[in-house]
Amino acid sequence: MKGIIASPGVAIGKAFVLKHNEIIIDDTPLTTAEECAAEEAIFRKAVEDTEAQLNEIIEITEERLSAKEADVFRAHLMMLADPMLEETVMDKINNGKMKAAKAIKEATAEIAEMLGSLDDEYMRERAADIKDVGSRVLENATGNARVSLATLRDQVVVFANDLTPSDTATMDMNYVKGFVTEIGGRTSHTSIIARIMGLPAIVGTGDILQHVKQDDMVILDSVDGDIIINPTDEQLKVANEKLEKFLEHKRQLDLVKNLPAETKDGHRVEVVGNIASPNDVKGAMDNGAEGVGLFRTEFLFMNRPTLPTEDEQYEAYKAVAEGAQGHQVVIRTLDIGGDKAAECIQFPAEMNPFLGWRAVRMYFDRLDIIKPQLRAILRASVYGKLCVMYPMIISADEIYQMKAIMDECKAELDAEGIAYDKDLKVGTMVETPAAAINADKLAKIVDFFSIGTNDLTQYVLAVDRGNEMIADLYQPLHPAVIRAIKMIIDASHKEGKWTGVCGELAGDEKGAALLLGLGLDEFSMSGGSIPTIKNLIRKADHAHVKAVVDECLEMFTAKEVNERLDALLKEIYEG
């Protein structure tokens, strides 16, 4: 059977089919106040048990993955404590005369339906979270503990309709060799976790649970996207050969990950990490990162009712500066709005939040947000090589305004006798068509550029990257996009400045080859992609790659560009 490759690799083993127990709901109505009080107690005890489980999952997730991934479960804790859930359940128990289990099930379904009907994409996505929380409370209320992947004691390939965040976070990596789900795509939470864990995974397989049984021997080939159930001896032989080849490739990557990102003809670039919390620095550095090209600071503002203090932010930025071991760290100021919301910031209702009050646009109205962040970055800059960059820039006016705010922060610190790096470098994200077209002007007034290829592609092509109806139109290798990137890089080089890419394109082999030929200086990506991209760069001849990319710049369609870059990768790897 076929599916979507979520995380590459090969796994061979027995199938573990994950099916959560079906909970039978008792519809018998309550008749007395005593019965209602008893059901209330059942609900409150279920909430307590759920809270304890979520705290345990947060601890496990922080240890195995990162603080960023644990934020999912902190959000679940907040949903659990939300008065809306309790009030709805209590109303159904006392006024609807429902037993706790039925009240929990109906309340969860109603809240999820309400969230799912909202215009705000972020809030719609919370519908899945409330379902996960509600399911856990329901299981605790009825004594139907869910099957836990933490209790596995055999090496298996997990099969499921879908995996919840708590399923993936609690997997025991000593026993799970890979997993397959019926639903999901490459950008789903499950797929992202698989790549972080380095687990082979295939998603979007349709009805595979109708074909696989508990303990069936299976081959999970997420190099070619195949799942083979009860394979023949010949198929097993081929799979074992492919597995050994894949493991040998990983061993080769381990050998090159700490070597310089330098082509065979001596062209040197930097390969650095994208991180979302201080806990992510070590993983990036262990994978061979030569610094941090994007420190997303949103985690400090998410899942909390009040803004983070200057001191809280200072401690986080100091930890990253020290964790980077003397390498450069580029901190992006708060990039919130659009598809990301925060409880501690009141956002207006907007017809199109992606084009609305977000990122740098909110700073000038909310100095109480940006000034503490800039002061914290300046204070932390004495502990390492920090840079700062601003998101969603469209004009030089915004750069000048930000410079005035930065100067004000520096003057305050000077007056307070607080040290900071007087030579702190300041750059800008280039992710809007306005910034790309005006790059020659912006390059004169900033120290560097960092291209956000995800948003740049979306805005250049006028394609919502989250809309499945037009997913085929979202083409990062569209001629218009690559010409825009070329224009940005050339503009920075003309002024003696450097340009990095912190979008998905930098961590994709085909995209990285293109960027290498376009003259990119810094490639920033998730830690797990660093060894692969370093290996690609070290095997490439820069002059040849540049000549091929020059050909691509003359092409008319994304299809032509893709095909030529596919051929280029083959030339690089096969010599």
Coordinates of C-alpha atoms in Angstrom, one line a residue, residues 261 263 267-270 449-451 482-494 496-501 505-506 510-524 537 541-553 565 568:
A261 CA 29.9 23.5 4.7
T263 CA 31.9 22.8 -1.8
H267 CA 33.0 27.8 -1.9
R268 CA 32.1 28.3 1.8
V269 CA 28.7 28.9 3.2
E270 CA 27.2 28.6 6.7
F449 CA 18.7 39.9 5.2
S450 CA 16.9 36.7 6.1
I451 CA 14.5 35.4 3.5
I482 CA 13.4 32.1 -7.5
R483 CA 13.9 35.3 -9.4
A484 CA 12.8 37.3 -6.3
I485 CA 15.3 35.3 -4.2
K486 CA 18.0 36.1 -6.7
M487 CA 17.2 39.8 -6.6
I488 CA 17.3 39.9 -2.8
I489 CA 20.7 38.1 -2.6
D490 CA 22.3 40.2 -5.3
A491 CA 21.0 43.4 -3.6
S492 CA 22.7 42.5 -0.3
H493 CA 25.9 41.5 -2.0
K494 CA 26.1 44.8 -3.9
G496 CA 28.6 44.1 1.1
K497 CA 25.9 42.5 3.3
W498 CA 24.9 38.8 3.7
T499 CA 21.7 36.9 3.1
G500 CA 20.3 33.8 4.8
V501 CA 17.2 31.7 4.2
L505 CA 13.5 25.7 1.2
A506 CA 16.9 25.8 3.0
K510 CA 16.5 20.5 -4.1
G511 CA 15.9 23.9 -2.6
A512 CA 19.3 24.0 -1.0
A513 CA 21.0 23.2 -4.3
L514 CA 19.0 26.1 -5.9
L515 CA 20.0 28.5 -3.1
L516 CA 23.6 27.4 -3.4
G517 CA 23.6 28.3 -7.1
L518 CA 21.9 31.6 -6.4
G519 CA 24.7 32.7 -4.1
L520 CA 23.1 32.3 -0.6
D521 CA 25.4 32.9 2.3
E522 CA 23.5 31.2 5.2
F523 CA 21.2 28.2 5.2
S524 CA 19.0 27.9 8.3
I537 CA 27.1 21.1 -0.2
D541 CA 30.9 21.7 -7.3
H542 CA 29.8 25.3 -6.8
A543 CA 30.7 26.4 -10.4
H544 CA 28.6 23.6 -11.9
V545 CA 25.6 24.2 -9.5
K546 CA 25.7 28.0 -10.4
A547 CA 25.7 27.2 -14.1
V548 CA 22.6 24.9 -13.7
V549 CA 20.8 27.5 -11.6
D550 CA 21.5 30.1 -14.2
E551 CA 19.7 27.8 -16.6
C552 CA 16.8 27.6 -14.2
L553 CA 16.5 31.3 -14.0
L565 CA 17.2 20.3 -10.1
L568 CA 21.4 18.2 -10.7

